[in-house]
Short mmCIF file of C-alpha atoms in Angstrom, two decimals:
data_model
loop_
_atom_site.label_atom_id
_atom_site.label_comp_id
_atom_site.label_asym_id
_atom_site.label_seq_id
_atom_site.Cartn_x
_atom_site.Cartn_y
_atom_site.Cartn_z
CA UNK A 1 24.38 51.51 193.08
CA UNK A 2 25.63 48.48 194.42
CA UNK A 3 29.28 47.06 193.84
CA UNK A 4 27.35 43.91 191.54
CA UNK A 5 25.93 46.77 189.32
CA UNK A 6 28.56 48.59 189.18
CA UNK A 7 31.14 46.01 188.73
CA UNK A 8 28.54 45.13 185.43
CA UNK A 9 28.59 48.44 183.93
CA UNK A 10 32.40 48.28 183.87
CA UNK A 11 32.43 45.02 182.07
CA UNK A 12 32.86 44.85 178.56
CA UNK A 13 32.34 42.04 176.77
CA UNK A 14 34.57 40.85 173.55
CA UNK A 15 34.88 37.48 171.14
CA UNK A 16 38.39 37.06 172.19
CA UNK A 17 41.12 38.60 174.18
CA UNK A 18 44.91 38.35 173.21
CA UNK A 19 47.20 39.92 176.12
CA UNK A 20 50.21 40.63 174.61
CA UNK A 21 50.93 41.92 170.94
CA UNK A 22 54.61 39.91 170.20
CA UNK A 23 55.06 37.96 167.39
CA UNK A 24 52.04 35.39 167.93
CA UNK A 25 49.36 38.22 169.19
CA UNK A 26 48.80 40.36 165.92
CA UNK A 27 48.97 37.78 163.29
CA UNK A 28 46.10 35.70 165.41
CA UNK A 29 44.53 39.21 165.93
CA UNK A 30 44.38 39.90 162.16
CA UNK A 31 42.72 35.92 161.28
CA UNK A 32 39.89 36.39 164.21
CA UNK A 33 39.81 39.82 162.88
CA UNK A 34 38.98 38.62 159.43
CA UNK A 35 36.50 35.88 160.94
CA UNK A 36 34.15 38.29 162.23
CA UNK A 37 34.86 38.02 166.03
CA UNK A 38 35.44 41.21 168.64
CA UNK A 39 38.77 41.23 169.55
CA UNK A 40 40.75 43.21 172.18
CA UNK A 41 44.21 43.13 172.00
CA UNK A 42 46.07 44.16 175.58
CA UNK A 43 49.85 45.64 175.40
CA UNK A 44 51.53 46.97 178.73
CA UNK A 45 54.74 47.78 176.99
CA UNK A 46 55.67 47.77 173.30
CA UNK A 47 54.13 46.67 170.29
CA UNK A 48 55.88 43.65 168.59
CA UNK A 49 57.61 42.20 171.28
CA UNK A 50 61.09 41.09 172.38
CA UNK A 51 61.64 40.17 168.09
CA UNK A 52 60.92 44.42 167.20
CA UNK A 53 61.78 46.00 170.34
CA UNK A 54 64.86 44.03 171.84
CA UNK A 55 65.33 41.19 170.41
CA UNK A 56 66.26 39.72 166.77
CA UNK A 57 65.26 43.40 164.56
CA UNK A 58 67.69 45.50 167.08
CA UNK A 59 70.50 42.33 167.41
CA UNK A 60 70.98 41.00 163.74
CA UNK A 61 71.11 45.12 162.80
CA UNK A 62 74.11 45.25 165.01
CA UNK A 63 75.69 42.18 164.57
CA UNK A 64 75.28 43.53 160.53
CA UNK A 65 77.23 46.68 161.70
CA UNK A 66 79.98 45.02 163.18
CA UNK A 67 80.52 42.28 160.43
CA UNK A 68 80.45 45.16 158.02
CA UNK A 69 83.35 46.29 160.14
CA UNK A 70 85.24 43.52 160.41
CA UNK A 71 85.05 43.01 156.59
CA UNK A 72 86.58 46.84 156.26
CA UNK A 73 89.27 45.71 158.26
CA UNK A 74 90.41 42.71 156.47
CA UNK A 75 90.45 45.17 153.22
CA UNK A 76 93.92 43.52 152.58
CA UNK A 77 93.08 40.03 152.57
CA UNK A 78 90.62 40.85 149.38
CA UNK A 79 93.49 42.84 147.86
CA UNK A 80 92.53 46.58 148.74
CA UNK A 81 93.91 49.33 151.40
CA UNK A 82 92.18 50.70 153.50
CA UNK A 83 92.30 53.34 156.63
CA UNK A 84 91.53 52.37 160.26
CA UNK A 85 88.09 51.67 160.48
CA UNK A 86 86.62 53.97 163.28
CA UNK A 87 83.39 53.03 164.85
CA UNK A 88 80.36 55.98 165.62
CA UNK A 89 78.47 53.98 168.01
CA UNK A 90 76.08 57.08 168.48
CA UNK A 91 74.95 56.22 164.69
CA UNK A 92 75.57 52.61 164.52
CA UNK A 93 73.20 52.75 167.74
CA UNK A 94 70.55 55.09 165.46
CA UNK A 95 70.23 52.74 163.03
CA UNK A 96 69.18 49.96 165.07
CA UNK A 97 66.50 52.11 167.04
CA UNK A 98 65.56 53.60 163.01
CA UNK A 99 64.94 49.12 162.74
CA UNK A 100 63.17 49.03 166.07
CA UNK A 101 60.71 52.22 165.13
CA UNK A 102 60.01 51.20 162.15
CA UNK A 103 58.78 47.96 162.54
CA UNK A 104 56.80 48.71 165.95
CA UNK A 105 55.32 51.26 163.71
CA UNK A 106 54.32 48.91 160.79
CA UNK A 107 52.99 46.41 163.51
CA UNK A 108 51.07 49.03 165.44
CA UNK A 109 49.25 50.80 162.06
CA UNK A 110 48.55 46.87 161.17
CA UNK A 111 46.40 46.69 164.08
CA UNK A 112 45.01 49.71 163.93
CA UNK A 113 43.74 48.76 160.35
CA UNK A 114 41.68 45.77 162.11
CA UNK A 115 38.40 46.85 162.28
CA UNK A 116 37.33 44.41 164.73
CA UNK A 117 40.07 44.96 166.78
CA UNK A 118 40.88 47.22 170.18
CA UNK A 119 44.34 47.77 170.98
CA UNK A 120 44.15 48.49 174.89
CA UNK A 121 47.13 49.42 176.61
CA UNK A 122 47.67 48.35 180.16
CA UNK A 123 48.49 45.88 182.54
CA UNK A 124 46.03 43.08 182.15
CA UNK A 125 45.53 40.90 185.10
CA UNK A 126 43.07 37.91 185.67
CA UNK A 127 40.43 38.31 188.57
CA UNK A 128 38.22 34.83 186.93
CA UNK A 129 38.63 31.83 184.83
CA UNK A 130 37.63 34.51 182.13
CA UNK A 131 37.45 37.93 183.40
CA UNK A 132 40.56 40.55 182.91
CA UNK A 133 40.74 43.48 184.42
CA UNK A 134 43.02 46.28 182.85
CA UNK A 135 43.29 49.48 184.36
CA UNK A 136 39.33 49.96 185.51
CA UNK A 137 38.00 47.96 183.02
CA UNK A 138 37.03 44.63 183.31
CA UNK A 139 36.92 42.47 179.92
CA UNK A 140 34.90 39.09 179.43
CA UNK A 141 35.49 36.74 176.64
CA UNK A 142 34.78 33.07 176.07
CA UNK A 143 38.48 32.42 174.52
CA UNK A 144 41.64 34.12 175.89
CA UNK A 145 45.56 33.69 174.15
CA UNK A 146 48.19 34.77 176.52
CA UNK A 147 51.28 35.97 174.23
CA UNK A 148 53.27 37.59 177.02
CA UNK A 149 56.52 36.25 176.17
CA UNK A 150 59.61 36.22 178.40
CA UNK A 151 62.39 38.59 179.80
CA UNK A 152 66.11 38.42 181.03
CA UNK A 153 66.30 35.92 184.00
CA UNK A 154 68.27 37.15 186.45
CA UNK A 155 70.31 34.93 189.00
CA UNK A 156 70.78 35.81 193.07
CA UNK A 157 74.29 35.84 192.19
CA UNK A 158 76.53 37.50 195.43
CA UNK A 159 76.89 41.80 194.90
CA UNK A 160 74.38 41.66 191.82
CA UNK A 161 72.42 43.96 193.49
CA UNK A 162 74.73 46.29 194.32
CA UNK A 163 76.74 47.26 190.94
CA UNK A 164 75.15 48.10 187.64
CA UNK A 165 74.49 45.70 185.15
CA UNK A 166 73.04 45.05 181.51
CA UNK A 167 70.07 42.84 180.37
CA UNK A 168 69.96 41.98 176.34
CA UNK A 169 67.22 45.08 176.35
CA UNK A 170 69.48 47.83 178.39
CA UNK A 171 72.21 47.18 175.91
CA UNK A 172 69.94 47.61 172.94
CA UNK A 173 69.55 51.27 173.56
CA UNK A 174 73.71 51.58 174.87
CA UNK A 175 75.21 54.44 172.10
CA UNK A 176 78.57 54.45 173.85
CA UNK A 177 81.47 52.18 173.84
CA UNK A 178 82.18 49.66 176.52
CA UNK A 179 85.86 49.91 177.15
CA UNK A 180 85.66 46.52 178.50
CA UNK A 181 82.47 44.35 178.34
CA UNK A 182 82.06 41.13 180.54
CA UNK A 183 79.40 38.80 179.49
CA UNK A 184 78.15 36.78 181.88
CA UNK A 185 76.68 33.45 179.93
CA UNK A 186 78.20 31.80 177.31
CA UNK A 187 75.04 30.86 175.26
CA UNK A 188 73.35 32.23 172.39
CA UNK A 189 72.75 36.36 173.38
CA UNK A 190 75.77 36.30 175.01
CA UNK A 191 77.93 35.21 171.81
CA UNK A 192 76.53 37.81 169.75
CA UNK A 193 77.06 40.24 171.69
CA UNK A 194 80.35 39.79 172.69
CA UNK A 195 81.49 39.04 169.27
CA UNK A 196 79.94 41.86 167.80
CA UNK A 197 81.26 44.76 170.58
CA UNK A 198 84.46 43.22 170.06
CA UNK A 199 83.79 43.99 166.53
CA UNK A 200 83.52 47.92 167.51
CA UNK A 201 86.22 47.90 169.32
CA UNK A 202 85.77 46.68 173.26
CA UNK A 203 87.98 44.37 175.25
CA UNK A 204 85.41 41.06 175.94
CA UNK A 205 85.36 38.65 178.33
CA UNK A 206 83.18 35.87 178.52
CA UNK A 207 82.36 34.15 181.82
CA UNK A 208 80.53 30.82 181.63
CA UNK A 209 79.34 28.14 184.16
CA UNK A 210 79.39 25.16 182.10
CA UNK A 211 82.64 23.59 180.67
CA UNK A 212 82.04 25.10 176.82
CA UNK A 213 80.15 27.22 175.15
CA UNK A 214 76.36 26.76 174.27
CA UNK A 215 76.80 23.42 176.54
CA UNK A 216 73.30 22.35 174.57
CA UNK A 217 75.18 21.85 171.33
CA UNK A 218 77.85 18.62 170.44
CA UNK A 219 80.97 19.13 171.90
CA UNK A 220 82.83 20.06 168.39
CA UNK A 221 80.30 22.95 167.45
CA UNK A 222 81.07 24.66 170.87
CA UNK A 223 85.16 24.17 170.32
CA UNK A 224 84.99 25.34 167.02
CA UNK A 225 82.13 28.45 168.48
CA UNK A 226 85.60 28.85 170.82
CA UNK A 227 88.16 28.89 168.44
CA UNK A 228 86.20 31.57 166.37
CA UNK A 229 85.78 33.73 169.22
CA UNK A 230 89.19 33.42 170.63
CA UNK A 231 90.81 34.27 167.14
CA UNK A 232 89.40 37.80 167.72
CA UNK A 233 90.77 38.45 170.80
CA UNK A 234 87.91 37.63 173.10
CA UNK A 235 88.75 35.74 176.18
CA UNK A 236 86.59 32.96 177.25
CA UNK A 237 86.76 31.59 180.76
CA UNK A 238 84.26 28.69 181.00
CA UNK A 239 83.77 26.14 184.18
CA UNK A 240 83.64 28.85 186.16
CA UNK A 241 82.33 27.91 189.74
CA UNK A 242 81.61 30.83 191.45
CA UNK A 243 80.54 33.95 190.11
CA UNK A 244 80.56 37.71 192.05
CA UNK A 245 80.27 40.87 192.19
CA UNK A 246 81.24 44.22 193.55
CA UNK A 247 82.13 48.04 192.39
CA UNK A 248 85.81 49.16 191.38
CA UNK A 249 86.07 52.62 191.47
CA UNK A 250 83.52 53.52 188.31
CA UNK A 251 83.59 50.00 187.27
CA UNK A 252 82.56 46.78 188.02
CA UNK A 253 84.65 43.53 189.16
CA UNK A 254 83.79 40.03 188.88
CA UNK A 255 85.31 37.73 190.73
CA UNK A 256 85.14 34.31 189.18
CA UNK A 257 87.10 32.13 192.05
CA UNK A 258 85.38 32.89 195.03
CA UNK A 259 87.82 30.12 197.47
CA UNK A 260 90.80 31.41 196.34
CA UNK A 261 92.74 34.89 196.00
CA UNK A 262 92.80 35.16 192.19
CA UNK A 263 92.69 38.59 190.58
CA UNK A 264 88.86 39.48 189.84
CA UNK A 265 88.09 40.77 185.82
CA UNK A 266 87.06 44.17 186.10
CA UNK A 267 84.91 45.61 183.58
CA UNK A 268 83.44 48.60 182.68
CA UNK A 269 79.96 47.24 181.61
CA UNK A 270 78.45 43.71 182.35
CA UNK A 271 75.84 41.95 180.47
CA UNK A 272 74.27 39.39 182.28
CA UNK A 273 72.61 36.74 179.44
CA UNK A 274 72.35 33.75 181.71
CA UNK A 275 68.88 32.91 180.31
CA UNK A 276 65.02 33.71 180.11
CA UNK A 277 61.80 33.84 182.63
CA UNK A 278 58.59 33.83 181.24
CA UNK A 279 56.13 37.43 181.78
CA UNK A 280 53.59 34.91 184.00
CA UNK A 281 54.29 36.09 187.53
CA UNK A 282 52.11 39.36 187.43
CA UNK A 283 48.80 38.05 185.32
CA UNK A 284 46.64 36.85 188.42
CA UNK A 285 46.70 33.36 187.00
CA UNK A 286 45.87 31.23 190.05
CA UNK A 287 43.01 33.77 189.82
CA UNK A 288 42.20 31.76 186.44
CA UNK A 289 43.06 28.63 187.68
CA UNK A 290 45.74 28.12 185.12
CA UNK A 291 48.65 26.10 185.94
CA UNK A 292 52.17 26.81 185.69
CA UNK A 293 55.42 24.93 186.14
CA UNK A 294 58.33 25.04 188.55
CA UNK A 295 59.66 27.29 186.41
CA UNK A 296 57.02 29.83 185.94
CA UNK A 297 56.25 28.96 182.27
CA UNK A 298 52.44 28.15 181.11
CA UNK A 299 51.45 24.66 181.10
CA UNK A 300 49.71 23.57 177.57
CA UNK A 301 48.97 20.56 175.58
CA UNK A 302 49.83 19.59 171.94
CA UNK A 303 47.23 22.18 170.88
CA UNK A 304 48.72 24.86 173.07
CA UNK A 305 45.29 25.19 175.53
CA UNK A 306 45.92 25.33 178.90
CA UNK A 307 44.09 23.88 181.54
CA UNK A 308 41.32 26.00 181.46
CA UNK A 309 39.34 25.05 178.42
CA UNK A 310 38.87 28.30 176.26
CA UNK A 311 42.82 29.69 177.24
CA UNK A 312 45.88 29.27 175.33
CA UNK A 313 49.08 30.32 175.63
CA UNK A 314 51.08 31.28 172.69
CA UNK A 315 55.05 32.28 172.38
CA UNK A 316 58.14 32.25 174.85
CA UNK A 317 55.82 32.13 178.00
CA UNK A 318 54.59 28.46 177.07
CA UNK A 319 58.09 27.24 177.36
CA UNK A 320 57.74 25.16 173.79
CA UNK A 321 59.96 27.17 172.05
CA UNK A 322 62.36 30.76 172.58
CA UNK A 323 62.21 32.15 169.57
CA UNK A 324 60.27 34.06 167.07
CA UNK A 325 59.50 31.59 164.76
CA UNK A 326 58.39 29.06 167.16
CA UNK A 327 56.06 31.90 168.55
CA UNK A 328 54.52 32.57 165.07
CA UNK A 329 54.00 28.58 164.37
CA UNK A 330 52.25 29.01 168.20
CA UNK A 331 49.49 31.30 166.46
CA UNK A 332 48.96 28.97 162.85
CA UNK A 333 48.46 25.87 164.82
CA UNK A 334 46.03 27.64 167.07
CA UNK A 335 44.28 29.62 164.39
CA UNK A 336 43.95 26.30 162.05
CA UNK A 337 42.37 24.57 164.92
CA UNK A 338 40.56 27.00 165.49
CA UNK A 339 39.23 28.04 162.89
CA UNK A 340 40.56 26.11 159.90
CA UNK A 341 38.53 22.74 161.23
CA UNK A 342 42.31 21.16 161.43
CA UNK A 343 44.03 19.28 164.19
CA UNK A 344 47.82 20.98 164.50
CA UNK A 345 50.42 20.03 167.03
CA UNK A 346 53.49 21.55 168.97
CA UNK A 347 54.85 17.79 168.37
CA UNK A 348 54.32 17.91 164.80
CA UNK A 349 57.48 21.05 164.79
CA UNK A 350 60.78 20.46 163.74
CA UNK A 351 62.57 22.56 165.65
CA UNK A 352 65.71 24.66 163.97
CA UNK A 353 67.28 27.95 164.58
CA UNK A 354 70.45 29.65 164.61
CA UNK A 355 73.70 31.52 166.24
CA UNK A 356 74.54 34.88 164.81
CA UNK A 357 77.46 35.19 165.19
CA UNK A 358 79.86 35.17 162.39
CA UNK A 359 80.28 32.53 160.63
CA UNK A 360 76.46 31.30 161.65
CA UNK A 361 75.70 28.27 162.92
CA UNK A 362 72.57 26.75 161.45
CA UNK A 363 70.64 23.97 163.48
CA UNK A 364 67.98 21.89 162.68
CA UNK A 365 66.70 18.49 164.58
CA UNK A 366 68.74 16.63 167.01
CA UNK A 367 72.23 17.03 167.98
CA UNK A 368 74.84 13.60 167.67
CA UNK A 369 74.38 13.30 171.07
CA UNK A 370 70.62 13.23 171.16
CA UNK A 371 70.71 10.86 168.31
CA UNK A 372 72.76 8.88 169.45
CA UNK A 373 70.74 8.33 173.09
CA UNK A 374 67.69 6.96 170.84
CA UNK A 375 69.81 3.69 170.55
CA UNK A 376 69.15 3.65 167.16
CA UNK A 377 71.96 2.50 164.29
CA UNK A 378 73.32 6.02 162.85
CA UNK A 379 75.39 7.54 160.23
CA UNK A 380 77.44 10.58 160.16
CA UNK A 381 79.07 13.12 157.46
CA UNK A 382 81.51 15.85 158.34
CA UNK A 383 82.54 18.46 156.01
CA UNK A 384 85.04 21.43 156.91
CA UNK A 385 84.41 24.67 155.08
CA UNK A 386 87.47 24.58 153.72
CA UNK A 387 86.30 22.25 151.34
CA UNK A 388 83.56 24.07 150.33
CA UNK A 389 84.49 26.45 147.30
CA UNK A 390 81.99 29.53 148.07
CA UNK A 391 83.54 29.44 151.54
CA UNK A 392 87.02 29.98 150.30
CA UNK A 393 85.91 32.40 147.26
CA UNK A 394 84.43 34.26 150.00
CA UNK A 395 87.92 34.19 152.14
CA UNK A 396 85.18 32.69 154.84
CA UNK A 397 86.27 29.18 155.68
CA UNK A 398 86.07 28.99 159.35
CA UNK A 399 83.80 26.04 160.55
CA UNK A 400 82.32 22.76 158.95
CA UNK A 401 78.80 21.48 158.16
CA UNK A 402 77.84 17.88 159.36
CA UNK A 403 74.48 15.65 159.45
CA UNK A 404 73.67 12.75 161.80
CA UNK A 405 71.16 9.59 159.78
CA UNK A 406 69.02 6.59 160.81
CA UNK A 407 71.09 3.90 158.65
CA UNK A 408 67.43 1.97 159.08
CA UNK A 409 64.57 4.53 157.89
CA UNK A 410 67.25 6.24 155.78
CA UNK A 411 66.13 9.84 157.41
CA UNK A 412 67.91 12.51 157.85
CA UNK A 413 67.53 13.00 162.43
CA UNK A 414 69.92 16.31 163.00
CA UNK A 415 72.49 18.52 161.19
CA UNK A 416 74.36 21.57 161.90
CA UNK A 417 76.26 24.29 159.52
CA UNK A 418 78.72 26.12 161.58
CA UNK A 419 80.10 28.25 158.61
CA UNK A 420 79.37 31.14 156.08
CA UNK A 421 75.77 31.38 154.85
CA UNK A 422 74.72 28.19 157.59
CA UNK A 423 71.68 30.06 158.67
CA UNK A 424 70.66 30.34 155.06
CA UNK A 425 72.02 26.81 153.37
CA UNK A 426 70.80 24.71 156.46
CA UNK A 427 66.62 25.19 155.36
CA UNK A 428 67.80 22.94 152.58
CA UNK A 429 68.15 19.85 154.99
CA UNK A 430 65.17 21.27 157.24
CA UNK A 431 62.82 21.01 154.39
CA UNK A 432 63.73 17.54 153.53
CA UNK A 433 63.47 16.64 157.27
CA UNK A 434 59.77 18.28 157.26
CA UNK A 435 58.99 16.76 154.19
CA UNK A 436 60.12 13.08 155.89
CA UNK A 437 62.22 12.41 152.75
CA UNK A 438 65.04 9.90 152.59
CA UNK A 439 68.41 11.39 151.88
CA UNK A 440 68.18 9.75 148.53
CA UNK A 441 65.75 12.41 147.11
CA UNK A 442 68.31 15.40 148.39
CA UNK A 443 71.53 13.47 147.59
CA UNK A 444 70.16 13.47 143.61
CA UNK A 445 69.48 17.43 143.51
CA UNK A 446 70.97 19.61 141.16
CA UNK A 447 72.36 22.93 143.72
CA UNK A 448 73.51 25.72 142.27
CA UNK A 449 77.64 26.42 141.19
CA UNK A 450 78.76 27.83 143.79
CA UNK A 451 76.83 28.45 147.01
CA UNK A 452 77.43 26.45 150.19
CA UNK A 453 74.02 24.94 149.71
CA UNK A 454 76.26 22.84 146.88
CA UNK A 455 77.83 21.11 149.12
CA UNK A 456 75.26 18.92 151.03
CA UNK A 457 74.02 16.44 148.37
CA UNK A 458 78.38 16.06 148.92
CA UNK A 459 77.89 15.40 152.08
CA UNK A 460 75.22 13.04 152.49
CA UNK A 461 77.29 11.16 149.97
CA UNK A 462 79.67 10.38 152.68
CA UNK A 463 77.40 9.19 155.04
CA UNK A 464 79.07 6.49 157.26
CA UNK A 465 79.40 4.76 160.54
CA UNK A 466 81.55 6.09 163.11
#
C-alpha cells in the first residue's frame, strides 16, 4: 500500500471540526448538531474549559467560602457572638472540586447526547489549510472553530525556574493553608485570590509592577481596590521594579529591589498571575496558513474568521475578549452568521465584566480616562456607598458607584460599581448602554425600595461637568 493510500484510509471526513470544548465549543457543537452537520469535537485536556475546570466555577466557589467567613467573623457588628471561625481547607477545597465535577460532568453528558457529534480526545494539530491530525487520525472538514482558549503566562523573571511556584490552576486543587502567600500581579486573579486566602487565614502580600492596582482601571477604583485590601491586613507593594527569585530553606524569597540590599519577602507559596497566553503555539498553524500576532493570539475579523476562509477562532485564544462571556458571544455571532442568515460583529459588543473580590466591582464600557481621550464634552456622577441605604442595611458600605456621559448624544459611554451587589446592579446601566438609550429613559424608572440598583436613576440625576 502506498503512503497516499494509506494516508486516505486514515482520513475521516466530518461537516465541521471544533478543537477545543470551553465555553464557545459545545454550545456551537449543540446548534451544528441540531442543523444536521457531522461534527467532531477535539479535547486534549478537560471538558468545559478554564470557566469549569480552573477558572470562574472553582474561583467564585472559593471566594463564596471565604466571604462566608469573613461575615462569621464580623458576627458582632450584626449584633450576635460568635466563636473563632476555624477554616477546613481540606473541605472548603472539596467543595470547589464537588463545583468543578459537576459541571465538567453536565457539559460532557451534553455532548454525549449530540447525536451528530464525536467527542475525540487528543492533541489536535494542523498538517493543511484543513486537515487535523489527532493521534493517528487525520480529520477533513470544510469549516474548522478553534476554541483553545488561553493559560497562565509566565514571565523569564530571574530564579523562576528554580523555586516552586503557583499558576491560577495549581492553586485550584491546593487543600492546605499557605502560611504566607505572595502574589505576584496585582490584577484581576491575583486580587481574588489574595483577598480570599487572607480570608482563611494566610499572611498576603501582593507584588505589582505598575504604580496601582488593576493599572487598566481609573485611578480612584484602584485606590479604593487598595484601601479595601489593605483594611484586611494584606500588604500591597506596587511599582515594584525588579522582581526575583530564589529558595529559603522550604520556602521561597522574592526579592523585589534587585540594586539595593533590602530584605527580600519570603513566602511559603507564590502565585504568579501576571497575565494570559493564548493555547496557539502547539496547533501546527503555519501548517494552515493562519496568522497570528506578536503575541501569539489568533488573528480574526469582525466575524471572527481568520485568514483562511472556512476557520474561525472562538474564545480567549482570539485575543477579543478574556472571559467567559465574551467566549460564549464568540459562538452566537458565529452560529447566527452562520447559520441564522445574519451579519454579527465582535464590534457590535459592549464589553463589561467584573472583580470578585468583596465588595465587587462592576464594569461596563469605557473608563473616565478612555472617555475622556475621545475629546468629546462629558459628564460625570459619583456616588459613595455610604449613601446608598441597602449598602448600609447590609453593614457593606465600602466603595462608590459612578458613570461617565456624552453631554451631546445624551448616552451613557462607561460606569463602574465598586460596592456591594456591583456585579449584579451594574447590568442595569449595561442594558441601557446596549439598548443605545439616553439616560432620560433610565433616570425615569421606578427601582425597587431598597436594593443598590435604587440608586442609579439618583445618580444620573447628578450628572455634571467636572
Amino acid at each position: 500500500m502506498s503512503s497516499t493510500e494509506h494516508q486516505s484510509e486514515n482520513m475521516r471526513s466530518f461537516d465541521a471540526i471544533i478543537v477545543g470544548a470551553g465555553q464557545a465549543g459545545p454550545s456551537l457543537a449543540g446548534r451544528l448538531n441540531d442543523s444536521g452537520m457531522k461534527v467532531a469535537i477535539i479535547e486534549r485536556d478537560l471538558v468545559g474549559g478554564t470557566c469549569v475546570n480552573t477558572g470562574c466555577k472553582p474561583t467564585k466557589t472559593l471566594v463564596a467560602s471565604a466571604y462566608a467567613a469573613h461575615q462569621a467573623r464580623r458576627g458582632g457588628d450584626y449584633g450576635f457572638s460568635r466563636s473563632d471561625v476555624t477554616i477546613d481547607m481540606p473541605a472548603v477545597a472539596a467543595r470547589a472540586r464537588k463545583v468543578i465535577m459537576d459541571s465538567r460532568q453536565s457539559n460532557e453528558d451534553w455532548l454525549s447526547s449530540m447525536p451528530n457529534v464525536e467527542l475525540i480526545r487528543g492533541h489536535a494539530r494542523f498538517d493543511g489549510p484543513k486537515t487535523i491530525t489527532v493521534g493517528g487520525t487525520r480529520l477533513t472538514a470544510p469549516k474548522i472553530f478553534l476554541n483553545v482558549g488561553a493559560r497562565a503566562f509566565i514571565p523569564d523573571m530571574p530564579g523562576i525556574e528554580n523555586v516552586p511556584y503557583l499558576t491560577n490552576s495549581e492553586i485550584i486543587a491546593l487543600d492546605e493553608l499557605p502560611r504566607h502567600l505572595v502574589v505576584v500581579g496585582g490584577s484581576y486573579i491575583g486580587l481574588e485570590f489574595a483577598q480570599m486566602y487572607r480570608r482563611f487565614g494566610a499572611e498576603v502580600t501582593i507584588i505589582e509592577r505598575s504604580d496601582r492596582l488593576i493599572s487598566r482601571e481609573d485611578k480612584d477604583v484602584s485606590e479604593a481596590v487598595q484601601e479595601i485590601l489593605e483594611a484586611e491586613g494584606i500588604t500591597v507593594r506596587t511599582g515594584v521594579n525588579c522582581i526575583a527569585f530564589s529558595k529559603h530553606d522550604a520556602d521561597v524569597a522574592v526579592s523585589i529591589e534587585c540594586q539595593t540590599n533590602s530584605a527580600p519577602i519570603v513566602g511559603s507559596h507564590v502565585l504568579v498571575a501576571v497575565g494570559r497566553s493564548p493555547n496557539t503555539d502547539d496547533l501546527g498553524l503555519d501548517k494552515a496558513g493562519v496568522t497570528v500576532n506578536e503575541r501569539g493570539y489568533i488573528a480574526v475579523d469582525d466575524r471572527l474568521e481568520t485568514n483562511v476562509p472556512g476557520i474561525w477562532a472562538l474564545g480567549d485564544c482570539n485575543g477579543k475578549g478574556a472571559f467567559t462571556h465574551t467566549a460564549y458571544n464568540d459562538f452566537e455571532i458565529v452560529a447566527a452568521n452562520l447559520l441564522d442568515g445574519e451579519d454579527r460583529r465582535v464590534s457590535d459588543r459592549l464589553l463589561g465584566y467584573a472583580l470578585y473580590i468583596d465588595p465587587p466591582l462592576g464594569r461596563v464600557g469605557m473608563t473616565d480616562v478612555e472617555a475622556e481621550k475621545t475629546g468629546r464634552r462629558l459628564l460625570y456622577s459619583k456616588r459613595p456607598m455610604t449613601r446608598v441605604g441597602r449598602a448600609v442595611e447590609k453593614g457593606e458600605t465600602q466603595g462608590f458607584m459612578k458613570v461617565v456621559s456624552d453631554a451631546e448624544t445624551n448616552r451613557i459611554l462607561g460606569a463602574a460599581i465598586l460596592g456591594t451587589g456591583g456585579d449584579e446592579a451594574i447590568h442595569g446601566i449595561l442594558d441601557m448602554m446596549n439598548a443605545d438609550q439616553p439616560v432620560d429613559v433610565l433616570r425615569w424608572a421606578v427601582p425597587i425600595h431598597p436594593t443598590v440598583s435604587e440608586l442609579v436613576p439618583t445618580l444620573l440625576l447628578e450628572l455634571a461637568p467636572k
